[in-house]
PDB file of C-alpha atoms and ligand atoms in Angstrom:
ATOM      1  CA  UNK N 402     -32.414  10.416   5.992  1.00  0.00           C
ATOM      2  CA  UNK N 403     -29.103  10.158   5.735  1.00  0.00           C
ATOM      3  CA  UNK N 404     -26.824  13.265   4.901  1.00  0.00           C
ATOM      4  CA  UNK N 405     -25.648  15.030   1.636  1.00  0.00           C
ATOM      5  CA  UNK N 406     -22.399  15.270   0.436  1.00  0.00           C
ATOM      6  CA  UNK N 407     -22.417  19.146   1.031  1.00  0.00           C
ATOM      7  CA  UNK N 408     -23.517  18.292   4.169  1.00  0.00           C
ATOM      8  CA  UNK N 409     -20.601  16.121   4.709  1.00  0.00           C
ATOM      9  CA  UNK N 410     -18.366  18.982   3.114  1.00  0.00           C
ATOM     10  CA  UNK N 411     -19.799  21.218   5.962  1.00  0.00           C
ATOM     11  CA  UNK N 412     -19.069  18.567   8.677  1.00  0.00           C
ATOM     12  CA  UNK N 413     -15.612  18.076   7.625  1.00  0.00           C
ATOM     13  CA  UNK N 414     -14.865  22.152   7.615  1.00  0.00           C
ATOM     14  CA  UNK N 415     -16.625  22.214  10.620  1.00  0.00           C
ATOM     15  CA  UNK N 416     -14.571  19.601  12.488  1.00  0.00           C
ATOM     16  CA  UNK N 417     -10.975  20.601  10.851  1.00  0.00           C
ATOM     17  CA  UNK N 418     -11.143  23.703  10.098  1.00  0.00           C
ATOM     18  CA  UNK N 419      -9.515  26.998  12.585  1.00  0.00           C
ATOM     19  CA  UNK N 420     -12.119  29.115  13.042  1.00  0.00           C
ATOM     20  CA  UNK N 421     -11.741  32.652  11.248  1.00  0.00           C
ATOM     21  CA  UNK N 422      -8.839  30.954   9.288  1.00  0.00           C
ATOM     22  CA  UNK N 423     -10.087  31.055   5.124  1.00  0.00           C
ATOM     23  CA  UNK N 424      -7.278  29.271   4.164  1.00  0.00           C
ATOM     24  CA  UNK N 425      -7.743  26.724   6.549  1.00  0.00           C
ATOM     25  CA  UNK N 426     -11.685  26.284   5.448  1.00  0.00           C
ATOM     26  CA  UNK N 427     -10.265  26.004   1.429  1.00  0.00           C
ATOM     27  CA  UNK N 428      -7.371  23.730   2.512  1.00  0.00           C
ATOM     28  CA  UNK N 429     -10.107  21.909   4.046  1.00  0.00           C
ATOM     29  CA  UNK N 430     -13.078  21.288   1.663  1.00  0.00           C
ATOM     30  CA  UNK N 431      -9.598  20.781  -1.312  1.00  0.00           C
ATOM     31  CA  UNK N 432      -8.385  18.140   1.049  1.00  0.00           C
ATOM     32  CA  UNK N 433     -11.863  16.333   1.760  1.00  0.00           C
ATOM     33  CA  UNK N 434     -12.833  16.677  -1.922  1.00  0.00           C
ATOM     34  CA  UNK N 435      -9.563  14.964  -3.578  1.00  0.00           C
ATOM     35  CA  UNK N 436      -9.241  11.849  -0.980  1.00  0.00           C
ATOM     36  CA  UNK N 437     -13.088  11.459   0.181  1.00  0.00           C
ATOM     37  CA  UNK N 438     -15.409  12.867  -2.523  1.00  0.00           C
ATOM     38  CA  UNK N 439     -15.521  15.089  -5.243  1.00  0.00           C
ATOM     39  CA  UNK N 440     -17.464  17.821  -5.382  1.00  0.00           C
ATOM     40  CA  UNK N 441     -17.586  21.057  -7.718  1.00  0.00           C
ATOM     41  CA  UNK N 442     -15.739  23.458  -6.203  1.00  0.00           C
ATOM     42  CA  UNK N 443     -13.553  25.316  -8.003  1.00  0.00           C
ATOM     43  CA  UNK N 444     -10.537  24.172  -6.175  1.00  0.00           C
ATOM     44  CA  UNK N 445      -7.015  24.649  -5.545  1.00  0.00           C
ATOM     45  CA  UNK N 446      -5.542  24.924  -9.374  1.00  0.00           C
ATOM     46  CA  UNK N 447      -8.311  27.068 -10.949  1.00  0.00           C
ATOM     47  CA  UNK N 448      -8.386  29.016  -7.543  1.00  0.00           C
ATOM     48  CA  UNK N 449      -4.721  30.547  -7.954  1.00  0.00           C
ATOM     49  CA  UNK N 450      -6.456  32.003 -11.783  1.00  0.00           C
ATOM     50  CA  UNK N 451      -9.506  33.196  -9.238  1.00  0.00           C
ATOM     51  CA  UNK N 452      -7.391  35.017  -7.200  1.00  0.00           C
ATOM     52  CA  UNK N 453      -4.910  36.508  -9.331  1.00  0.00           C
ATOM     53  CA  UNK N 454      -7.814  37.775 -11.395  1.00  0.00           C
ATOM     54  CA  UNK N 455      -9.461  39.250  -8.011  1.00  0.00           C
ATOM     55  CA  UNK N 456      -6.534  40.652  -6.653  1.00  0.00           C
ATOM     56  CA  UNK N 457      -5.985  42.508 -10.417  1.00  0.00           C
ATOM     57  CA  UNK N 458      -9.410  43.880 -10.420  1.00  0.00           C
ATOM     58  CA  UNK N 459      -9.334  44.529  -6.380  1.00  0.00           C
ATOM     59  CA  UNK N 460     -13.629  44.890  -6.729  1.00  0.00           C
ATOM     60  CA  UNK N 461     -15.185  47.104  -4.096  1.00  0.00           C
ATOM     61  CA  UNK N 462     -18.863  45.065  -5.546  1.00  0.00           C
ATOM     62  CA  UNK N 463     -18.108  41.625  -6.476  1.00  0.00           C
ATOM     63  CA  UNK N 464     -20.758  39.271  -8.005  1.00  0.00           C
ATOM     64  CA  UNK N 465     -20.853  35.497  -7.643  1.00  0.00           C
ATOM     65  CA  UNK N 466     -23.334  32.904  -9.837  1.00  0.00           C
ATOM     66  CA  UNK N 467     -23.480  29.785  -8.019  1.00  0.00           C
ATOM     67  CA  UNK N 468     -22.962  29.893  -4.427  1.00  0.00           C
ATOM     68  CA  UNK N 469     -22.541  26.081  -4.240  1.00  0.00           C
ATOM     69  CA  UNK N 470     -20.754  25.023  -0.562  1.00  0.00           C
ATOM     70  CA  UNK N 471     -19.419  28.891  -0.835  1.00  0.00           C
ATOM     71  CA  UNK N 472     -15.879  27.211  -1.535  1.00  0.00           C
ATOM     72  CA  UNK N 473     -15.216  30.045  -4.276  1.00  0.00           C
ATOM     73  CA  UNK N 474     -17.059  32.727  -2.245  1.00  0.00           C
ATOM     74  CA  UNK N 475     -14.461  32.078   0.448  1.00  0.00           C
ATOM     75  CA  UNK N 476     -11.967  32.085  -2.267  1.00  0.00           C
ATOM     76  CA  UNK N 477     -12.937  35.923  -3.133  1.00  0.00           C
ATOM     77  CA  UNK N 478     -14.203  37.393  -0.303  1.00  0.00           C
ATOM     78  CA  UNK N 479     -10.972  36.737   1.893  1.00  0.00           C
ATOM     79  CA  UNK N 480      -9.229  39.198  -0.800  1.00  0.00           C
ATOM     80  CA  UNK N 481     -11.254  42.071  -0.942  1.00  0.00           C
ATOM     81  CA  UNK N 482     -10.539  45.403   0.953  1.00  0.00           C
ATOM     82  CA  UNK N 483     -12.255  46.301   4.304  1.00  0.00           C
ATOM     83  CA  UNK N 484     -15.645  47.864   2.645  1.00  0.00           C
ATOM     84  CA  UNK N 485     -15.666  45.532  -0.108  1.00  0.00           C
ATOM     85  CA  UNK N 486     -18.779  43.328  -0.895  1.00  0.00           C
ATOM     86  CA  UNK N 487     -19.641  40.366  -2.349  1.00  0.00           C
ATOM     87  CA  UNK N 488     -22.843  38.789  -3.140  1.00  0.00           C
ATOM     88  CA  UNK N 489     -23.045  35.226  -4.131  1.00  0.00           C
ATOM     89  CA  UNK N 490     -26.359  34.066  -5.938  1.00  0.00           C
ATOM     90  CA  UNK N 491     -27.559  30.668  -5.516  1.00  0.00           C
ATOM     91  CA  UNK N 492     -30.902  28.758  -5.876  1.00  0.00           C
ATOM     92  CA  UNK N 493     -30.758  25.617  -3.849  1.00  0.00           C
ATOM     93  CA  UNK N 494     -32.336  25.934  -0.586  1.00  0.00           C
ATOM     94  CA  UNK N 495     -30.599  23.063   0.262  1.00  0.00           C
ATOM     95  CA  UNK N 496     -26.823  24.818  -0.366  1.00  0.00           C
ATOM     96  CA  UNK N 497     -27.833  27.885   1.095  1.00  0.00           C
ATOM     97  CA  UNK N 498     -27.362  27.570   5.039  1.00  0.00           C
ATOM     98  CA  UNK N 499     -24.195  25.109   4.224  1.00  0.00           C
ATOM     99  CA  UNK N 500     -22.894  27.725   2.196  1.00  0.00           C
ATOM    100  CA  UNK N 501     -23.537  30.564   4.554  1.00  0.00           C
ATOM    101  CA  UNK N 502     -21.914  27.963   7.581  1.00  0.00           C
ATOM    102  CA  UNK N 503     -19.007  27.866   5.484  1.00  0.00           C
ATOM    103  CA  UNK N 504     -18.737  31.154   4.943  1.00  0.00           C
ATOM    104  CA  UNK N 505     -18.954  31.810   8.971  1.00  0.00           C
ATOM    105  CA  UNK N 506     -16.825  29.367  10.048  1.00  0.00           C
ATOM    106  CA  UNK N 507     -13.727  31.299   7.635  1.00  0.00           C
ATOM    107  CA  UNK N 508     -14.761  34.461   9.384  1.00  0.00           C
ATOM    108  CA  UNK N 509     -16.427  36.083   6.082  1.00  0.00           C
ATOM    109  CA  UNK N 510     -19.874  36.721   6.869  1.00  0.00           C
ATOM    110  CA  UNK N 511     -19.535  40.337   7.129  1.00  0.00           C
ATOM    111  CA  UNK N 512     -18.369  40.614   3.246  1.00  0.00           C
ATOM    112  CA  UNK N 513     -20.574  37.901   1.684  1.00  0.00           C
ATOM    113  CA  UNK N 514     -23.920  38.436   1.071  1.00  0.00           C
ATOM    114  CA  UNK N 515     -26.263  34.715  -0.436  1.00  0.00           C
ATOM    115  CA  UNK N 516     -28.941  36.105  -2.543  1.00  0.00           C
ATOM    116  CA  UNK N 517     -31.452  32.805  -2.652  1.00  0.00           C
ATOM    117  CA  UNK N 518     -32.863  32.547  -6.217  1.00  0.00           C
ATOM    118  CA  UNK N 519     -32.413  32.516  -9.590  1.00  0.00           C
ATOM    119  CA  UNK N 520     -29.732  34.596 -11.202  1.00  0.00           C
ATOM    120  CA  UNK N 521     -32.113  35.727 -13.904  1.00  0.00           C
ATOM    121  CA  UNK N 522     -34.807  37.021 -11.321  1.00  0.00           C
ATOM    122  CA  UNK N 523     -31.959  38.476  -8.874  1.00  0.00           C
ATOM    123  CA  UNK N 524     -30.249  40.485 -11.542  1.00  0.00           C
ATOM    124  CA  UNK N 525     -33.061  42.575 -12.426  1.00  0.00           C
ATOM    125  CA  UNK N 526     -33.258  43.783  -9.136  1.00  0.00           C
ATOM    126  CA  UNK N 527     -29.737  44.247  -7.791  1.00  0.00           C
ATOM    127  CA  UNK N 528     -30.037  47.876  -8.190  1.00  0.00           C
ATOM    128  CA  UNK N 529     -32.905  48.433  -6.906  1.00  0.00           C
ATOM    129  CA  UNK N 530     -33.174  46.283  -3.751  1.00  0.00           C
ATOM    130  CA  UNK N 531     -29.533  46.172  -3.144  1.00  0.00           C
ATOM    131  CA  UNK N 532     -28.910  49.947  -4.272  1.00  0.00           C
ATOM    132  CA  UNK N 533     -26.210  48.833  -6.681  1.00  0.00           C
ATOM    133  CA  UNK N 534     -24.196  51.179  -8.940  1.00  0.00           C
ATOM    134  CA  UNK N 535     -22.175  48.675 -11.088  1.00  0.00           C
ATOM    135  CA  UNK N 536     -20.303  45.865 -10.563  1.00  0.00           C
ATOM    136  CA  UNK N 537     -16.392  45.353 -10.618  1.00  0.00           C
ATOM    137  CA  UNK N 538     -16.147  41.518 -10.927  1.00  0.00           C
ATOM    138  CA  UNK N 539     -18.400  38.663 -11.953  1.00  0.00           C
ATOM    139  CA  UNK N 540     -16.970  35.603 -11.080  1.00  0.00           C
ATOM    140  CA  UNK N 541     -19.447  32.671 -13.207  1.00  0.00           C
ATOM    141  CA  UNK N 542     -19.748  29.421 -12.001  1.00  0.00           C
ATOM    142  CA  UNK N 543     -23.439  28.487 -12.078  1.00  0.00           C
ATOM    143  CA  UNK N 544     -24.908  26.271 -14.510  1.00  0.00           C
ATOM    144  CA  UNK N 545     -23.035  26.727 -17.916  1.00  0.00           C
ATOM    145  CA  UNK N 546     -26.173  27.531 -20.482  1.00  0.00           C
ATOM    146  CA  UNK N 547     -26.823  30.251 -18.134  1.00  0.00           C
ATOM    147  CA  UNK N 548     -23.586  32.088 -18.194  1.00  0.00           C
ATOM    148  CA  UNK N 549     -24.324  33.684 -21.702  1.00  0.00           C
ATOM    149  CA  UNK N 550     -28.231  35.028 -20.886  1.00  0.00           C
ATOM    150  CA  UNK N 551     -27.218  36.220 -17.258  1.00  0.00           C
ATOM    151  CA  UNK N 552     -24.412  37.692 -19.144  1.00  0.00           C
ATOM    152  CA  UNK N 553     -26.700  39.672 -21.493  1.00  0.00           C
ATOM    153  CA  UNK N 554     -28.760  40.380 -18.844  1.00  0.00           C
ATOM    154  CA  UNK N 555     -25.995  42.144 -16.521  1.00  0.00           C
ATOM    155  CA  UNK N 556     -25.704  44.269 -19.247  1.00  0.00           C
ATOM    156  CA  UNK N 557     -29.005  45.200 -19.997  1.00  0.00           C
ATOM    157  CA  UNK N 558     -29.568  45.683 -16.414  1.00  0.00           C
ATOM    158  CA  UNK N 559     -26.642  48.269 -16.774  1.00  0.00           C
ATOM    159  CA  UNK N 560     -24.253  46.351 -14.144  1.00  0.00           C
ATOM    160  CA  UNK N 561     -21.580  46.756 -16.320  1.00  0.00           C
ATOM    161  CA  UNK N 562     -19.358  49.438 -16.791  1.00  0.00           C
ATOM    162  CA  UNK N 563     -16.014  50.372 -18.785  1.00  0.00           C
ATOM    163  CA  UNK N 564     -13.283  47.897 -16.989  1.00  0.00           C
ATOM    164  CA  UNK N 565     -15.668  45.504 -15.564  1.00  0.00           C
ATOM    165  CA  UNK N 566     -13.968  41.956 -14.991  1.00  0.00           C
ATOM    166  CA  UNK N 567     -15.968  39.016 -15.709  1.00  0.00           C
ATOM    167  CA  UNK N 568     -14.089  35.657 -15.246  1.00  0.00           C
ATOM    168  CA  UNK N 569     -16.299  32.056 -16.143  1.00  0.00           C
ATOM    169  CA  UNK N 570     -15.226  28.945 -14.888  1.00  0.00           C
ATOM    170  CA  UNK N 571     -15.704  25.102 -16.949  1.00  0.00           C
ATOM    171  CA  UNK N 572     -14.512  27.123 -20.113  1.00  0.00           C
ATOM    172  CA  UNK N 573     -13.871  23.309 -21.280  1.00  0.00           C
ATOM    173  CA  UNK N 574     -15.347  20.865 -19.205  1.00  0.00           C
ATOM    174  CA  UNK N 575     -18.351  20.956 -19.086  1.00  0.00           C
ATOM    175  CA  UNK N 576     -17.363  23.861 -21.341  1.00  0.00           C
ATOM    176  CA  UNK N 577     -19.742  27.244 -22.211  1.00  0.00           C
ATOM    177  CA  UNK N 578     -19.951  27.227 -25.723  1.00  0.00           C
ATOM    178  CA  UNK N 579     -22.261  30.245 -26.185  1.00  0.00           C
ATOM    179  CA  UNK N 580     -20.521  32.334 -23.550  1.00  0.00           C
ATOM    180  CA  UNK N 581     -17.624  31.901 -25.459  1.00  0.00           C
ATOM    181  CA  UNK N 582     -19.459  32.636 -28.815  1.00  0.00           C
ATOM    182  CA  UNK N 583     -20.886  35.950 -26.953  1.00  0.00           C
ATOM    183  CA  UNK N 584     -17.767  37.332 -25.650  1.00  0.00           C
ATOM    184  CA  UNK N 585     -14.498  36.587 -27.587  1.00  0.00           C
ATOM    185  CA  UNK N 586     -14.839  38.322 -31.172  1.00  0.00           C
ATOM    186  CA  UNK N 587     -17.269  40.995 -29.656  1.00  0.00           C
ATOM    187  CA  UNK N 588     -16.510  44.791 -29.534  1.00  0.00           C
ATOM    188  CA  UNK N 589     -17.393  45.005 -25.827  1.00  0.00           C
ATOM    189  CA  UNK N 590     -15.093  42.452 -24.238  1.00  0.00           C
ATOM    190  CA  UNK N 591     -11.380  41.968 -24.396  1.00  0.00           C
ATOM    191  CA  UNK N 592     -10.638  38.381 -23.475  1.00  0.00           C
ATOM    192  CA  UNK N 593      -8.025  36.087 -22.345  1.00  0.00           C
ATOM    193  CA  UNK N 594      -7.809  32.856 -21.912  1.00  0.00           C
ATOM    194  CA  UNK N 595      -6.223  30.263 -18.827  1.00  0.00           C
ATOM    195  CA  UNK N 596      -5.863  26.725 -19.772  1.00  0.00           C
ATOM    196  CA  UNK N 597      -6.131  24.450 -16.328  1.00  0.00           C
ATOM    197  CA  UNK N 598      -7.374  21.606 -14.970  1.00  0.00           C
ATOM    198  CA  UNK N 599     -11.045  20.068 -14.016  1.00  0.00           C
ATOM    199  CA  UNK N 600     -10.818  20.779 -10.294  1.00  0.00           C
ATOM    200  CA  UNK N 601      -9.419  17.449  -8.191  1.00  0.00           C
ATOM    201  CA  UNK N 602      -8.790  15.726 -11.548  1.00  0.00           C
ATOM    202  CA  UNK N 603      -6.333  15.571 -14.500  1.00  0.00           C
ATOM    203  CA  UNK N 604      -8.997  16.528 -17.062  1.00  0.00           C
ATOM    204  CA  UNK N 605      -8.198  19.413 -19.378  1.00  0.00           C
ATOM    205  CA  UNK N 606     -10.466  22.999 -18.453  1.00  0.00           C
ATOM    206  CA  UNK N 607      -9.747  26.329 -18.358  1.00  0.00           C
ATOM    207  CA  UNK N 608     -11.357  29.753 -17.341  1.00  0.00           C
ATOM    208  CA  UNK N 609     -11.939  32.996 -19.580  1.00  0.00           C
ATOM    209  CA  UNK N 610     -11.433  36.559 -18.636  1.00  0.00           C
ATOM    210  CA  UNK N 611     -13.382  39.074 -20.484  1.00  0.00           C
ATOM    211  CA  UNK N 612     -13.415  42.791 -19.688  1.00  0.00           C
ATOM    212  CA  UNK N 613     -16.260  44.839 -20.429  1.00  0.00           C
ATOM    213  CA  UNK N 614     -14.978  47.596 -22.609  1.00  0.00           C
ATOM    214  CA  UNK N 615     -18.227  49.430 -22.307  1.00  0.00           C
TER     215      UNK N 615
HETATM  216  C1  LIG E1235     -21.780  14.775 -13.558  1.00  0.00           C
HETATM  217  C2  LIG E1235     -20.788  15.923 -13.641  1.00  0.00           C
HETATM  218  C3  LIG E1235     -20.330  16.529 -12.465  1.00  0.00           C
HETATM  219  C4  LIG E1235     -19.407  17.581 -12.540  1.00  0.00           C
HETATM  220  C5  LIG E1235     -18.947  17.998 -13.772  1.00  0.00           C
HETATM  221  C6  LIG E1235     -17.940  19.043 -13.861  1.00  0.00           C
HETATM  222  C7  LIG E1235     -18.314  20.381 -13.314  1.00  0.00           C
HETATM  223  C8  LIG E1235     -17.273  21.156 -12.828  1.00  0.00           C
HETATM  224  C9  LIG E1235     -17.558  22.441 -12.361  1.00  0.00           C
HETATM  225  O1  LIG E1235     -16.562  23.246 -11.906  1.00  0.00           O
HETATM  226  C10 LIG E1235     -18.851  22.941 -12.366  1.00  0.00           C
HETATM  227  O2  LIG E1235     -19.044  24.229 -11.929  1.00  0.00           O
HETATM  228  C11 LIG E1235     -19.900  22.128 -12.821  1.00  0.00           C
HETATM  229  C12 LIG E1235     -21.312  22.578 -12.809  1.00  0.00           C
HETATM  230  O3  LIG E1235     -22.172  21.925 -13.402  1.00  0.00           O
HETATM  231  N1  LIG E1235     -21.595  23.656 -12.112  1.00  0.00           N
HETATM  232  C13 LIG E1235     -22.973  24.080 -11.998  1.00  0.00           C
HETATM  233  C14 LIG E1235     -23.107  24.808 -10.689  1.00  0.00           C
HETATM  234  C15 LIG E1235     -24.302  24.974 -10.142  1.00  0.00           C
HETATM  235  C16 LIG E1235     -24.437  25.681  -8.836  1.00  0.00           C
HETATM  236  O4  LIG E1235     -25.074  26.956  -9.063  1.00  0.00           O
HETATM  237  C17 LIG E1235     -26.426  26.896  -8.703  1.00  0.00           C
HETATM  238  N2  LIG E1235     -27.159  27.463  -9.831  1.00  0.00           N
HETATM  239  C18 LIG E1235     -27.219  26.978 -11.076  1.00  0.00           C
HETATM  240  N3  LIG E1235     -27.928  27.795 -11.870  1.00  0.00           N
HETATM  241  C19 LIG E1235     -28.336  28.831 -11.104  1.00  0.00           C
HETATM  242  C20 LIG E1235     -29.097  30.002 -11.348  1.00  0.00           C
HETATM  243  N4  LIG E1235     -29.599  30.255 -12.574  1.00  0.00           N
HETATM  244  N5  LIG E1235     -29.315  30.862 -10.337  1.00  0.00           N
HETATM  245  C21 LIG E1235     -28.795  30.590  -9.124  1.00  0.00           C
HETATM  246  N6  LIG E1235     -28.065  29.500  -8.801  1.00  0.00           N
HETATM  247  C22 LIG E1235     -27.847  28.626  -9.805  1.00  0.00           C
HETATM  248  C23 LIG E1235     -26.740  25.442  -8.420  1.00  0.00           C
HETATM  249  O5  LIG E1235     -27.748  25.317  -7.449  1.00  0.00           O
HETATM  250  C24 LIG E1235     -25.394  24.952  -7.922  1.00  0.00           C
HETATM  251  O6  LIG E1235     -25.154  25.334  -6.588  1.00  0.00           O
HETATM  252  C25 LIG E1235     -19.622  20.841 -13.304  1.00  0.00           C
HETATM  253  C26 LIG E1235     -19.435  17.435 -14.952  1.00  0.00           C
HETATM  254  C27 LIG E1235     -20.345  16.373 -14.883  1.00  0.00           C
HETATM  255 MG1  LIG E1236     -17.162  25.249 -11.838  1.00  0.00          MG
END
């Protein structure tokens, strides 16, 4: 059986990368996914609007739907503060020990926590089994018709609080329609937008920031 691309993400971190080096691992999997194959990360461009939007919120509990290859999860979790946290959801068994490799091999695994499952069963129970309070940033990368009911749900679940960041990725391509439709002219987000580009490509996309204004 002959290996997956995510595999061969993992190979090529694992073979170039400096151990315990995060920018090394993203300069990495951005360098094998714009000359060998792409793969949906959110990449170098979008990645500068990631981290200036984590370093603003500086989250002590960070949330992450769609683990992926943990690209993104490295991207956070090599900004946050010594007790910071962040746990990364993701469903495909298949991404989940090439995430958490990935995640290793940049040093992080004391920061990042990969919840397997879906984001809808996970969120429910984030308080409860992982004794959460509220949640500082959400970064939203998972499949886009999920980012509006996961969004509902984080604040039913009362994971949201006055100031809480929430930043969605693919605002345009493949684009989130009813996120957008739930957040920007609502009373209990202040949003801004930040026109980019689709990861490794010229394509047109952006990200949205919307604060929970409780
Ligand atoms: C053909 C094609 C390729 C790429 C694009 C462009 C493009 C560009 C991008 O930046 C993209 O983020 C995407 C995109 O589709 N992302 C979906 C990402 C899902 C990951 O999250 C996981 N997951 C999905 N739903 C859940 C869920 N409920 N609970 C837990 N994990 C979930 C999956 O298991 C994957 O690990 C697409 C457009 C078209
Ligand atoms: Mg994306």
């Amino acid at each position: 059986m002959d290996q997956s691309k995510e595999q061969r993400i993992l190979n090529s971190v694992s073979y170039n990368a400096i151990k315990g080096d995060p920018e090394s691992v993203l300069a990495c999997i951005d360098k094998y996914c714009s000359q060998n194959e792409w793969a949906m990360n959110v990449g170098d461009e979008k990645g500068l609007i990631l981290d200036k939007i984590v370093k603003e919120a500086d989250p002590t509990v960070a949330l992450e739907l769609g683990t992926y290859c943990g690209y993104s999860a490295v991207r956070i979790a090599r900004l946050l503060k010594p007790n910071a946290r962040l746990f990364s959801i993701e469903f495909n068994a298949e991404f989940v020990p090439i995430a958490k490799e990935i995640i290793e091999i940049a040093g992080l695994q004391d920061k990042v926590t990969i919840l397997e499952g879906h984001a809808q069963d996970i969120i429910p129970r984030l308080k409860t089994q992982y004794n959460m309070d509220t949640l500082d940033f959400v970064f939203l990368d998972h499949w886009k018709d999920r980012y509006a009911p996961d969004t509902i749900l984080l604040e039913e679940c009362g994971l949201l609080r006055k100031g809480s960041i929430l930043l969605a990725d693919n605002i345009i391509f493949p684009g989130a329609p009813d996120f957008l439709k739930h957040v920007r002219n609502n009373i209990h987000y202040e949003c801004t937008h930040y026109p980019s580009h689709l990861e490794y490509m010229k394509a047109p996309d952006a990200m949205e920031k919307a604060v929970y204004l409780g």
